[in-house]
XYZ file of C-alpha atoms in Angstrom:
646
model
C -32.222 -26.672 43.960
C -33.274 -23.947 41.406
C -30.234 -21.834 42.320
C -28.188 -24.979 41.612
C -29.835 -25.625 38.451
C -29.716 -22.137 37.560
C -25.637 -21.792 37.907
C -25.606 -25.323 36.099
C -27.423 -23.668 32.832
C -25.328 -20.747 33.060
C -21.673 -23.083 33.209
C -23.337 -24.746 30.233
C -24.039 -21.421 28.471
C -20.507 -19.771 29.110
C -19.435 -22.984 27.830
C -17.365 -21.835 24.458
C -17.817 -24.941 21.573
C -15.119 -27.080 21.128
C -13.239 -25.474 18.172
C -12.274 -27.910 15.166
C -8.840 -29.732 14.941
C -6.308 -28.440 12.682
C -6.111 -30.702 9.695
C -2.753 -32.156 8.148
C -1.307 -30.170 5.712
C -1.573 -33.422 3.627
C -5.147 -33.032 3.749
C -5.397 -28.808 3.609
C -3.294 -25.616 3.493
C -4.661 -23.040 5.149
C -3.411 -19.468 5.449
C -1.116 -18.501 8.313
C -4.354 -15.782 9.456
C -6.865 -18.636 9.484
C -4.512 -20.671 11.710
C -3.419 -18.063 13.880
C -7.094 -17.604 14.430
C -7.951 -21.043 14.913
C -5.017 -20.826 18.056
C -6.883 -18.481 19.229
C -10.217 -20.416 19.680
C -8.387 -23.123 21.322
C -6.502 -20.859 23.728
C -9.884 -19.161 24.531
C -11.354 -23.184 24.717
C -8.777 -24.483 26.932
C -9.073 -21.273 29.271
C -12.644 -23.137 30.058
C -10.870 -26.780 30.778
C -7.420 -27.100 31.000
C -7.386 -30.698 31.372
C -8.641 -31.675 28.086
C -5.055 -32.880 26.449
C -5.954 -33.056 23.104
C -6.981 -29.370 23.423
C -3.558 -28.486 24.205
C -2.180 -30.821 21.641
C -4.801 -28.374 19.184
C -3.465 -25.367 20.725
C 0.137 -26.309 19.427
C -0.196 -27.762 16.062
C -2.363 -24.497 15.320
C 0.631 -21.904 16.688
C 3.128 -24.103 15.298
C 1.707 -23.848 11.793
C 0.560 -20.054 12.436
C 4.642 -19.598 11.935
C 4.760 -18.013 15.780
C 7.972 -17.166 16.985
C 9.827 -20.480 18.790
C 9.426 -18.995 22.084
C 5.586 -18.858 22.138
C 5.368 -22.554 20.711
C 8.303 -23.920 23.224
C 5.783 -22.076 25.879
C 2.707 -24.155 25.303
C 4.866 -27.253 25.239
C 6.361 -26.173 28.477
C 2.919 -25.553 30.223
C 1.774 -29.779 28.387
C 5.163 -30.798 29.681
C 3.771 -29.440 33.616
C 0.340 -30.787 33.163
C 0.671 -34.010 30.939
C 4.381 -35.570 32.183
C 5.285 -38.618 30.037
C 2.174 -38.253 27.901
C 1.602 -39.247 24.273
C 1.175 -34.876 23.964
C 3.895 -34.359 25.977
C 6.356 -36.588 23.658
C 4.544 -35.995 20.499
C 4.842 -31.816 20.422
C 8.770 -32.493 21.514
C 8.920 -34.065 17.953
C 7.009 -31.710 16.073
C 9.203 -29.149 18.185
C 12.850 -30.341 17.468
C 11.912 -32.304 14.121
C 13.480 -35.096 12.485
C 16.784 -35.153 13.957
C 17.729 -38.435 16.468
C 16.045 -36.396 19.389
C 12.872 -35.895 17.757
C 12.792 -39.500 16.014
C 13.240 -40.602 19.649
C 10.692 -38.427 21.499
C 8.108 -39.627 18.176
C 8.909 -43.255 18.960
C 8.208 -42.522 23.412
C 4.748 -41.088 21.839
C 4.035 -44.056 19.505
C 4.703 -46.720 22.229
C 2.022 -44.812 24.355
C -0.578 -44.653 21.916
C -0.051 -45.539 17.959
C -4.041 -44.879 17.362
C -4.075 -41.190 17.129
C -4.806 -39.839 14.051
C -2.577 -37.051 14.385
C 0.299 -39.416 13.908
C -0.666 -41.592 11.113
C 1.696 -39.567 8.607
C 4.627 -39.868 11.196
C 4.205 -43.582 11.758
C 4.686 -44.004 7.248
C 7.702 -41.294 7.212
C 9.068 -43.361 10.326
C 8.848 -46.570 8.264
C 10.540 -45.226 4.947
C 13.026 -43.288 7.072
C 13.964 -46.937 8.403
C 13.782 -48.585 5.476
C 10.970 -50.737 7.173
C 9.977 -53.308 4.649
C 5.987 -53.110 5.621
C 5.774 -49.306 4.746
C 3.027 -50.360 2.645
C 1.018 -51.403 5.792
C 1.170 -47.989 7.271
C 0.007 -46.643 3.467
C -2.786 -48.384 3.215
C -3.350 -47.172 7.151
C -3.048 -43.624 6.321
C -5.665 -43.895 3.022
C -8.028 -46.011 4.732
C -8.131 -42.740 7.689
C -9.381 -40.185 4.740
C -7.111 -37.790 4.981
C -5.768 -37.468 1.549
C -8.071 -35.752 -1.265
C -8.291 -37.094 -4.718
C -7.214 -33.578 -6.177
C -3.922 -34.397 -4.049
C -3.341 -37.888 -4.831
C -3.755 -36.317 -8.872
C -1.740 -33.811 -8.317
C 1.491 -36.652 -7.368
C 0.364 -38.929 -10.138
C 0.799 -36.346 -12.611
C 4.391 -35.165 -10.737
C 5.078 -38.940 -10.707
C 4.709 -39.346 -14.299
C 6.770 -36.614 -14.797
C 9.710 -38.535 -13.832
C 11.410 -40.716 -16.796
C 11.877 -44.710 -15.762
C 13.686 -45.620 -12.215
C 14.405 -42.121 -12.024
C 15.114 -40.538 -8.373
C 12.961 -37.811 -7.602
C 13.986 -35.267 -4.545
C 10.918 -33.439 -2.990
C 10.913 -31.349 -0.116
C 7.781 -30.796 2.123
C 6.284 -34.072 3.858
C 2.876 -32.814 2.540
C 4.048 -33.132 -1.123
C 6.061 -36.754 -0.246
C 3.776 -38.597 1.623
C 0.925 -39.002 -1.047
C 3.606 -40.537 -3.447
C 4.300 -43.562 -1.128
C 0.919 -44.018 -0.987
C 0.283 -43.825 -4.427
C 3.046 -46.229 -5.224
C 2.063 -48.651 -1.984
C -1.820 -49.044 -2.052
C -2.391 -48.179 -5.847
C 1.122 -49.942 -7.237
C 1.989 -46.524 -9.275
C 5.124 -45.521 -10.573
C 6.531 -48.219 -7.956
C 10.124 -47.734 -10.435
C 10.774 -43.926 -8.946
C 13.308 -43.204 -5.833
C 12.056 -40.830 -3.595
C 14.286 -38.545 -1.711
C 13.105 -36.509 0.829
C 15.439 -33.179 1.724
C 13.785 -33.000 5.140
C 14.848 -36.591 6.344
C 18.019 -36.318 3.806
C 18.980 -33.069 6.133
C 18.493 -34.719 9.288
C 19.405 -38.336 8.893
C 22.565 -39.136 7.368
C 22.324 -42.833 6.935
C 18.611 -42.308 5.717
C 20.525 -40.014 2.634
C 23.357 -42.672 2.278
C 20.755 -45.668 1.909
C 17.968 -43.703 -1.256
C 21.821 -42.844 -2.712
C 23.110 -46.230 -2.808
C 19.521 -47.459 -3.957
C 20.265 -45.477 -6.719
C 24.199 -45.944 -7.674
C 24.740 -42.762 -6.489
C 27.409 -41.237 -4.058
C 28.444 -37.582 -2.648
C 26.763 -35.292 -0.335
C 23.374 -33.907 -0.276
C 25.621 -30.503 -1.880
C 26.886 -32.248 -4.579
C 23.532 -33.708 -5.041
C 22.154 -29.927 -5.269
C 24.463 -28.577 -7.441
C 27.049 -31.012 -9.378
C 24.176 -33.251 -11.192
C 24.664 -33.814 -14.327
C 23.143 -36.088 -17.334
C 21.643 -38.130 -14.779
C 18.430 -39.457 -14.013
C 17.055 -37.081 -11.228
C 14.312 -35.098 -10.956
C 13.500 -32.309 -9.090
C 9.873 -31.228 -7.436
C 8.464 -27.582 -8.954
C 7.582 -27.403 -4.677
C 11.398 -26.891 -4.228
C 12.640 -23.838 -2.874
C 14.581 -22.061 -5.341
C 17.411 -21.419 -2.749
C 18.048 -25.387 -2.915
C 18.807 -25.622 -6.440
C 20.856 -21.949 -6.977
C 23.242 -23.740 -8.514
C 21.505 -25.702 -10.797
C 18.588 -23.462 -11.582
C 20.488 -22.148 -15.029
C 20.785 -25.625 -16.421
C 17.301 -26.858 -14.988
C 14.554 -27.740 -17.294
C 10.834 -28.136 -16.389
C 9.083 -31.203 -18.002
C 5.604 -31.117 -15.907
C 5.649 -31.066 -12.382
C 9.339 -31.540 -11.923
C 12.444 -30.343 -13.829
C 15.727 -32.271 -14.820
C 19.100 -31.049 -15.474
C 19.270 -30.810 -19.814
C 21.786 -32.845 -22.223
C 22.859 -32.259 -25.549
C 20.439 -34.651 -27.152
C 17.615 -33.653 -24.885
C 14.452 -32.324 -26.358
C 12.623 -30.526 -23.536
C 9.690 -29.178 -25.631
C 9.195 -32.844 -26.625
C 9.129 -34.156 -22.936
C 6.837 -31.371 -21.891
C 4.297 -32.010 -24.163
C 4.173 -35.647 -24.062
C 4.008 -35.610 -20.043
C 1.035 -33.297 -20.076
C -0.956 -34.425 -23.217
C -0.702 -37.851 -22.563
C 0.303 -38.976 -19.047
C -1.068 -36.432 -16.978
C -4.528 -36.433 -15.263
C -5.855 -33.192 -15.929
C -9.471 -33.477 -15.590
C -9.536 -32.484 -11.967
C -8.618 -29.302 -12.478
C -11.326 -28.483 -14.481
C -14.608 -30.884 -12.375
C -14.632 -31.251 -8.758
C -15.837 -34.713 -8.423
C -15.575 -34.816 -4.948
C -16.954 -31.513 -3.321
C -13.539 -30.738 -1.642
C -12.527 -27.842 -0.169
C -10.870 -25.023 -2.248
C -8.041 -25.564 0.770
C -7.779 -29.162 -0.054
C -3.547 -29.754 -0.598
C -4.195 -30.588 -4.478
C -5.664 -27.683 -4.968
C -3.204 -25.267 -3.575
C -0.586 -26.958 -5.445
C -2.456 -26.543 -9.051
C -1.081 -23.378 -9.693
C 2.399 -25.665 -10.112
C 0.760 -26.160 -13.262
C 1.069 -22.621 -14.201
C 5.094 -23.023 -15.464
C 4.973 -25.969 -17.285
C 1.801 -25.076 -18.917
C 3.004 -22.016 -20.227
C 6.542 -22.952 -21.268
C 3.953 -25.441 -23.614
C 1.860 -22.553 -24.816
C 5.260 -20.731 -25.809
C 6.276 -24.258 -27.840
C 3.225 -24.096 -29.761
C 3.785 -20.378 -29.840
C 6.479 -20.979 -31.790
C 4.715 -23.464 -34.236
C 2.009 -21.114 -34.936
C -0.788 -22.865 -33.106
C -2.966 -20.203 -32.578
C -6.339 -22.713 -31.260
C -4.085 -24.724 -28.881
C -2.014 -21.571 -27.315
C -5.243 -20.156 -26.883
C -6.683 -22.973 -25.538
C -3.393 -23.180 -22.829
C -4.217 -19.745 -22.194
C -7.749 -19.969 -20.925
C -6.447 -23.265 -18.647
C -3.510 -21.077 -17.361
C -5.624 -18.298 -16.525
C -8.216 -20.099 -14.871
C -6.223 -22.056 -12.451
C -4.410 -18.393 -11.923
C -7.535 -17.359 -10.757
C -8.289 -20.018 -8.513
C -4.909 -19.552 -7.141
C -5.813 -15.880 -6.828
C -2.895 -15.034 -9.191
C -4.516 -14.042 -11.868
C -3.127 -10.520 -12.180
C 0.490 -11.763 -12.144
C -0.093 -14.312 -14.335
C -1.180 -11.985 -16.829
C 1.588 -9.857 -16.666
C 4.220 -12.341 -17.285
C 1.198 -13.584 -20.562
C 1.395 -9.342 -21.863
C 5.046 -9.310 -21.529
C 5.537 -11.666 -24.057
C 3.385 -9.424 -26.582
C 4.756 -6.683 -28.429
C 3.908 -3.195 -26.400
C 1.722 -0.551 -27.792
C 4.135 2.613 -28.663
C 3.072 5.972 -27.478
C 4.369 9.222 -27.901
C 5.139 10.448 -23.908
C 2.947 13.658 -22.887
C 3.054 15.552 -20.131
C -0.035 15.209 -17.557
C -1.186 15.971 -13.703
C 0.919 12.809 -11.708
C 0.511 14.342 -8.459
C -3.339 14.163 -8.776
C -3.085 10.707 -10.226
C -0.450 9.237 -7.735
C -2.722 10.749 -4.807
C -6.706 9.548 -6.029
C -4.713 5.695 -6.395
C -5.496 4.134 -2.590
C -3.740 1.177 -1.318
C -6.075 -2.459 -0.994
C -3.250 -5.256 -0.675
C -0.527 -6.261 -1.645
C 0.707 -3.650 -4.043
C -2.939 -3.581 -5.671
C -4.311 0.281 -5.424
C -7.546 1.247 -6.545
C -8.794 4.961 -7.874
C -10.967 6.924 -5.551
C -13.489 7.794 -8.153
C -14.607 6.213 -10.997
C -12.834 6.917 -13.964
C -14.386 10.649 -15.151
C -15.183 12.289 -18.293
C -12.103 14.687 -17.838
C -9.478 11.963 -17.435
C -10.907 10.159 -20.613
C -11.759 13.158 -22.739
C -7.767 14.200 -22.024
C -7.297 11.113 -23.767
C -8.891 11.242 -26.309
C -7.891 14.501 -27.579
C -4.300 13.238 -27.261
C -5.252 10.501 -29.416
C -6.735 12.529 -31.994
C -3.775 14.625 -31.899
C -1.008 12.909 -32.377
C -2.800 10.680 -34.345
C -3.852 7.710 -33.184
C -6.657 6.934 -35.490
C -7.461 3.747 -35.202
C -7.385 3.741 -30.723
C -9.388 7.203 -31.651
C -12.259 5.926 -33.832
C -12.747 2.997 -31.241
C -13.607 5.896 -28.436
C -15.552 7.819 -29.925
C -19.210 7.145 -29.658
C -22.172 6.757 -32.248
C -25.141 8.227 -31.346
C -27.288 7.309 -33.999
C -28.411 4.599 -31.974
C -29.887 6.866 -29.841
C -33.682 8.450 -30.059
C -33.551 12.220 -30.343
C -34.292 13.076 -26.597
C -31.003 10.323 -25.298
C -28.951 11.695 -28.012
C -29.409 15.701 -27.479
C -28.352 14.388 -23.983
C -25.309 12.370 -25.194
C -23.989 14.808 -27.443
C -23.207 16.967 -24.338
C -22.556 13.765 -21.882
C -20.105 11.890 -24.225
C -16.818 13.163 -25.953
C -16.274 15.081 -28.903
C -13.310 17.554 -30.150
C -15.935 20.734 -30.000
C -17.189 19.494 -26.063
C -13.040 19.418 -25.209
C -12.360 22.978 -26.899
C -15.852 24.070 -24.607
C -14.574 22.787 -21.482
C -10.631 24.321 -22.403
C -12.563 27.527 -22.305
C -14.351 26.662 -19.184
C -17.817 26.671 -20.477
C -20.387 27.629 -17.771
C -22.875 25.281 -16.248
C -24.322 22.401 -17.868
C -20.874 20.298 -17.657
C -20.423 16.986 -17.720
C -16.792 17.229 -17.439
C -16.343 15.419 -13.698
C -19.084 13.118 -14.417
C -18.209 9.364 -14.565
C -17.366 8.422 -18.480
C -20.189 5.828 -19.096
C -20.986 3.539 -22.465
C -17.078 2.863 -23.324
C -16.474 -0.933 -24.512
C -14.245 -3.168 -22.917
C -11.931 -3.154 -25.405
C -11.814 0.879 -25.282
C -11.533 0.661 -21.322
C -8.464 -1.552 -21.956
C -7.087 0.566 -24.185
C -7.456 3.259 -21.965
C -5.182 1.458 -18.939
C -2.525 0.657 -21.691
C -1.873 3.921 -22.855
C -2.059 5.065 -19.066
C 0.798 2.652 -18.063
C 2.846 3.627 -20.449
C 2.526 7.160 -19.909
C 2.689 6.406 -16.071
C 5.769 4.455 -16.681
C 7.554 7.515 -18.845
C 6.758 9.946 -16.560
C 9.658 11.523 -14.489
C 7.923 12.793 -11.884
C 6.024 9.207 -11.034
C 5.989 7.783 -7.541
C 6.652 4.191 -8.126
C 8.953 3.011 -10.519
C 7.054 0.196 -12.732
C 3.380 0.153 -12.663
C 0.211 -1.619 -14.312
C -2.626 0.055 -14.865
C -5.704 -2.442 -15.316
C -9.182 -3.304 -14.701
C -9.934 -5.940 -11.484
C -11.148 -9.003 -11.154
C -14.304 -9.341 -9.544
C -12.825 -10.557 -5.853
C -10.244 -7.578 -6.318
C -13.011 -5.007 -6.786
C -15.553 -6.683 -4.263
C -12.671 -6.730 -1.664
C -11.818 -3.224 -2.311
C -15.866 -2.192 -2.196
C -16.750 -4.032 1.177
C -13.486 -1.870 2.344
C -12.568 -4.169 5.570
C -9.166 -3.288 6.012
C -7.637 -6.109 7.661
C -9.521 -8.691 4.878
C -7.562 -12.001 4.731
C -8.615 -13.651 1.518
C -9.640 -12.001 -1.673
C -12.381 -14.394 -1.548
C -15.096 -12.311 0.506
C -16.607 -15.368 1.944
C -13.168 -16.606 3.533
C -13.822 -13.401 5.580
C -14.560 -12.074 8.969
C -14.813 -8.922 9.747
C -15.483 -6.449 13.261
C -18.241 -4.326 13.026
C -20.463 -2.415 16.162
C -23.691 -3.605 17.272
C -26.348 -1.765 18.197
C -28.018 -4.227 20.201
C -24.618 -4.480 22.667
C -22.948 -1.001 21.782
C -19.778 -3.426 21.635
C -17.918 -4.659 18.621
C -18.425 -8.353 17.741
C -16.758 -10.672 15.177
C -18.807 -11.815 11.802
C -18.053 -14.909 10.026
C -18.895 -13.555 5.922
C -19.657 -17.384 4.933
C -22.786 -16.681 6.546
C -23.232 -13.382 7.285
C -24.538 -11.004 4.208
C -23.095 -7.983 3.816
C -24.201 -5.516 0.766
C -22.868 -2.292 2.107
C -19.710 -0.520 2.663
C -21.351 1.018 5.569
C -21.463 -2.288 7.792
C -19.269 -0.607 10.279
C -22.965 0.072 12.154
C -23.754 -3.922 12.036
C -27.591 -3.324 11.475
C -26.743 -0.977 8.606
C -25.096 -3.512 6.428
C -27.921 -4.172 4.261
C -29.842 -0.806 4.039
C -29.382 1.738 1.211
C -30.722 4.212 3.056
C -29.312 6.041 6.471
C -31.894 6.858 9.626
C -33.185 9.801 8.370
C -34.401 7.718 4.866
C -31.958 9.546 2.851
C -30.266 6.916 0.400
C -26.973 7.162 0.380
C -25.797 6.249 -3.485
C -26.925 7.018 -6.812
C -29.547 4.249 -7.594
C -32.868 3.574 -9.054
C -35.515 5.196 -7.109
C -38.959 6.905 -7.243
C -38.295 10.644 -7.388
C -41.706 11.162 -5.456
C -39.836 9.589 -2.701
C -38.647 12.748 -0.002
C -36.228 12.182 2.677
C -36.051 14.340 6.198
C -33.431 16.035 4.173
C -35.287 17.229 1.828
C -33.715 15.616 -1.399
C -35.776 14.054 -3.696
C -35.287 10.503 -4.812
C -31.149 10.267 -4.514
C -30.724 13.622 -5.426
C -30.117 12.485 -9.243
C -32.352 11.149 -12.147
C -29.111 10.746 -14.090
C -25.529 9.979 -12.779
C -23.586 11.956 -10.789
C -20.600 13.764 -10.569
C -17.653 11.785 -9.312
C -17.142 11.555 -5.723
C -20.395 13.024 -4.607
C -21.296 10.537 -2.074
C -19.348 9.543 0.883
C -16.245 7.242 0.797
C -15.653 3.799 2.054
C -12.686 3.084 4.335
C -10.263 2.063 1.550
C -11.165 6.011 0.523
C -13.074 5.013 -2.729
C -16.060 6.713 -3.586
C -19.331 5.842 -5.080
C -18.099 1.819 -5.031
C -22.364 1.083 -5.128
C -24.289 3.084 -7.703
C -23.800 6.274 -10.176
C -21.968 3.500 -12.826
C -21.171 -0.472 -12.513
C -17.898 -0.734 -12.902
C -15.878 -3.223 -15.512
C -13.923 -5.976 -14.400
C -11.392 -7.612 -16.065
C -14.278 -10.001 -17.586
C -15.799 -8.599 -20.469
C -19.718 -8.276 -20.071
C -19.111 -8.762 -16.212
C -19.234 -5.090 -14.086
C -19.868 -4.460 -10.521
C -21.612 -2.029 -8.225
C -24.387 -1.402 -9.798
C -25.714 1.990 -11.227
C -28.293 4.550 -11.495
C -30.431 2.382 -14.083
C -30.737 -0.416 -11.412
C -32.453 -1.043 -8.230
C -30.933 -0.783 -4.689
C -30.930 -4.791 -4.469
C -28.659 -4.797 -7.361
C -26.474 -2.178 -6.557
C -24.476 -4.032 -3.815
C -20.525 -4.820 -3.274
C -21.433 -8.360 -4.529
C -23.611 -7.294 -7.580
C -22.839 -8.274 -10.946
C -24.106 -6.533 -13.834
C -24.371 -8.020 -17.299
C -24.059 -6.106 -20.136
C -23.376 -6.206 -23.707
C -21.003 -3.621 -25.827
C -21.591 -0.340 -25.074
C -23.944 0.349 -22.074
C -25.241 3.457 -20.508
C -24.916 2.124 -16.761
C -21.512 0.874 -16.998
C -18.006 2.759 -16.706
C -14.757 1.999 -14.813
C -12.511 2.320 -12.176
C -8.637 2.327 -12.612
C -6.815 0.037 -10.955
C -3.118 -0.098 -10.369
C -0.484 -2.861 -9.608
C 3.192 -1.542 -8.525
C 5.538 -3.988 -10.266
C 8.478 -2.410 -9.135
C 8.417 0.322 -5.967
């Protein structure tokens, strides 16, 4: 009996939990990674029970929307064909397999006549009824709301793209994620009942379905002619469109909110724009979560739809020299930019509508410049020390001569501010034309010439990326074509800090990472949402958190007690002050001294990162952020770079 019992416990503790089901992509868009990973878990589940069919049913909709290659997805349906034969699954992946074409409408209609209950198909059953032209669509709405499975930010997101549309207008979408919410809008909640929907999807799949919305409308032709021939009439088309499908309307498209219309002669698309958004749309959503919904949630993906429209309405009142309400559009642009992790393009297309800062091209050390910038993502490099006194005094100097006076006086530092004892130390630390002639000469000892440059403002540390781009950009010799020189946001700089190369979200706590443990000298799997990690050294699992390494030796230029004596020897951190550049070891992105020795800007002003040798090993961490005001003797940069064109 106690053997029994004893192979019993251990079934149930080999027993992996049943992983979560996928949700619709009317309900949340996920990245390919996390979905990939979720097929994963339900290969690894089903491994354990292979009879559970709505496992297998799990295991598909996960691949499928991981974007795996046809023959892997038409695999698992194979092995649910073998084990569930003339099964709701078994009929219901052969639709999501082949689509809506007649075979898959059939194969959805074998599945629904077996069970019509699953949730799973509760968005099928309403396309099925509007791709009939069933007269009770309404009924499978209503069905589909009452189920939960569409978030408020969503159904906002299609009232504001519904009122975008001018009266019994026909407006073409494309994805059943961005359709479905408008029938139920206009079914349970009687909104914007006087707008055609057409649906490419079914359009491409189901002749008769395309024939029937175009007759609705007075309309005739093909779905090509449709695409590319429509002119002065009332149709609207979805900002979710590919660009591919409109190629031949794109140059006489105009955007008026969510949607765009081909222009007439007599119509005002400035005026359009700004009455949609300033007095139909919804826009408080954006702005207050009143629901708690995930940052996933479909709505909120498709905010940064907003991003067009909203600026072409900053450049109208651009034009009429209203400065508080383009600056107001601004802000809103770049905030849903940064929720849409965007940010840094969005800002490029906002500076390439000023007018560029002019410098005079000089001659400087590319090589070392191209070779210190190490790659994080996505065409986003970071420098591999902080920004040093030698790469800032060179600028300076070039400022001075070639006359730059007003960039000039904004670097150069007062020290009157200072007590004698800080400023004898200053006047050595910080730039001045007689410090750059001593270090030309290559003045002996006592240099602070590859220290980090320290107590620049914001607005200097901007300047300082400017003038770099443009001398990047001149330069002959450079190894990308079109670059951006800039300071990060605070996920850019915390992603490049933690270092974990194969990161998925720029958002560390959408994160997992692979790191050894000590306790099974094996590498395991940690979920960052609720795992802390404050470290670049997490590699060693039990390490994560600890400043110090086993011998008590810390390993970054902090705050510490001097009396304090490692095994090594060193006292305190080795420094009462900060440290030359690069002096402690590299994470795995190759960047140096990312914790401690100075906090590093971000592209907030008063917001740096990292930590420095003025504050305390808690608050020197690769989540840390460090206030400050102005000028501040803890706080420097690092460069980042963007390659706009390779």
């Amino acid at each position: 009996m106690k053997i029994l019992l004893t192979v019993l416990i251990a079934f149930v503790c080999n027993q992996p939990n049943r992983p979560s089901d996928i949700p619709s992509k009317i309900t949340e868009l996920k990245t390919n990674a996390w979905y990939s990973e979720k097929a994963e878990e339900w290969k690894n589940y089903i491994a354990s029970d292979a009879s559970d069919e709505q496992s297998w049913l799990q295991y598909f909709l996960a691949t499928s929307y991981a974007g795996k290659d046809i023959e892997i997805i038409q695999s698992i349906r194979n092995q649910i064909l073998e084990k569930f034969p003339n099964s709701f699954t078994e009929y219901y992946t052969k639709f999501r397999l082949v689509g809506w074409n007649n075979e898959g409408v059939k194969a959805l209609e074998s599945a629904l006549n077996i069970d019509d209950s699953q949730l799973v198909s509760f968005e099928d059953q309403l396309v099925y009824a509007d791709l009939t032209g069933a007269k009770n669509r309404a009924v499978y709405s209503k069905k589909l709301f009452e189920a939960g499975l569409i978030h408020s930010s969503t159904l906002n997101y299609n009232y504001n793209l519904l009122m975008s549309v001018s009266d019994e207008g026909l407006l073409i979408t494309d994805g059943l994620h961005t359709t479905i919410p408008i029938w139920v809008l206009q079914d349970v909640m009687n909104i914007r009942k006087d707008v055609s929907i057409l649906n490419l999807e079914l359009a491409r799949n189901q002749p008769k379905y395309l024939e029937r919305v175009l007759q609705e409308n007075d309309l005739s032709g093909t779905l090509e002619e449709l695409l590319g021939e429509a002119q002065g009439q009332n149709i609207y088309y979805a900002l979710t469109l590919p660009r591919t499908s409109l190629q031949k309307l794109e140059n006489r498209l105009y955007v008026v909110g969510l949607a765009s219309t081909v222009g007439t002669s007599n119509f005002n698309h400035f005026e359009t724009l700004q009455k949609n958004i300033e007095e139909k749309f919804l826009m408080d959503y954006l702005t207050i979560d009143f629901n708690g919904e995930p940052k996933t949630a479909t709505g909120n993906v498709l905010s940064s739809n907003y991003i067009v429209s909203l600026m072409l309405l900053k450049d109208f009142y651009d034009q009429l020299n209203d400065e508080e309400r383009s600056t107001e559009l601004k802000d809103q642009i770049l905030s849903l930019a940064e929720k849409s992790q965007i940010r840094t393009r969005v800002e490029l297309l906002l500076d390439a509508k000023k007018s560029p800062q002019t410098f005079k091209v000089v001659d400087f050390d590319i090589k070392t410049l191209d070779k210190r910038m190490q790659p994080i993502k996505e065409g986003i490099y970071a420098s591999e020390i902080e920004l040093s006194n030698r790469e800032f005094w060179f600028y300076m100097e070039y400022l001075r001569v070639n006359g730059y006076e007003e960039l000039y006086e904004k670097g150069l530092v007062d020290l009157s501010e200072y007590d004698e004892v800080t400023r004898a130390l200053l006047s050595s630390y910080h730039y001045s034309p007689a410090n750059a002639q001593m270090e030309e000469k290559k003045r002996p000892g006592g240099s602070y010439f590859d220290y980090p440059v320290m107590d620049i403002s914001f607005e200097v540390a901007k300047d300082y990326c400017e003038w770099l781009t443009v001398q990047y950009n001149a330069h002959p010799k450079r190894k990308y074509q079109k670059v951006r020189f800039r300071l990060p946001s605070q996920q850019e700089w915390t992603m490049a800090a933690l270092s974990y190369v194969q990161f998925t979200s720029w958002n560390i706590e959408e994160n997992k990472l692979e790191a050894w443990s000590k306790e099974t000298d094996e590498k395991s799997i940690y979920n960052l949402s609720k795992e802390t990690v404050s470290y670049p050294w997490y590699y060693e699992w039990g390490m994560r958190n600890q400043i110090t390494n086993e011998k008590g030796c810390y390993l970054a230029n902090v705050k510490v007690p001097e009396e304090v004596t490692c095994a090594a020897g060193i006292k305190g951190d080795g420094y009462t002050f900060t440290s030359p550049v690069g002096t402690y070891f590299s994470n795995n992105f190759s960047l140096y001294d990312v914790v401690g020795n100075v906090a590093e800007m971000t592209d907030t002003e008063g917001i740096a990162m990292g930590g420095s040798w003025r504050h305390l090993p808690e608050d020197c961490t690769v989540t840390s952020i460090n206030t400050y005001e102005g000028r501040d003797l803890s706080v420097g940069m690092r460069l980042f770079m963007e390659v706009i064109e390779e």
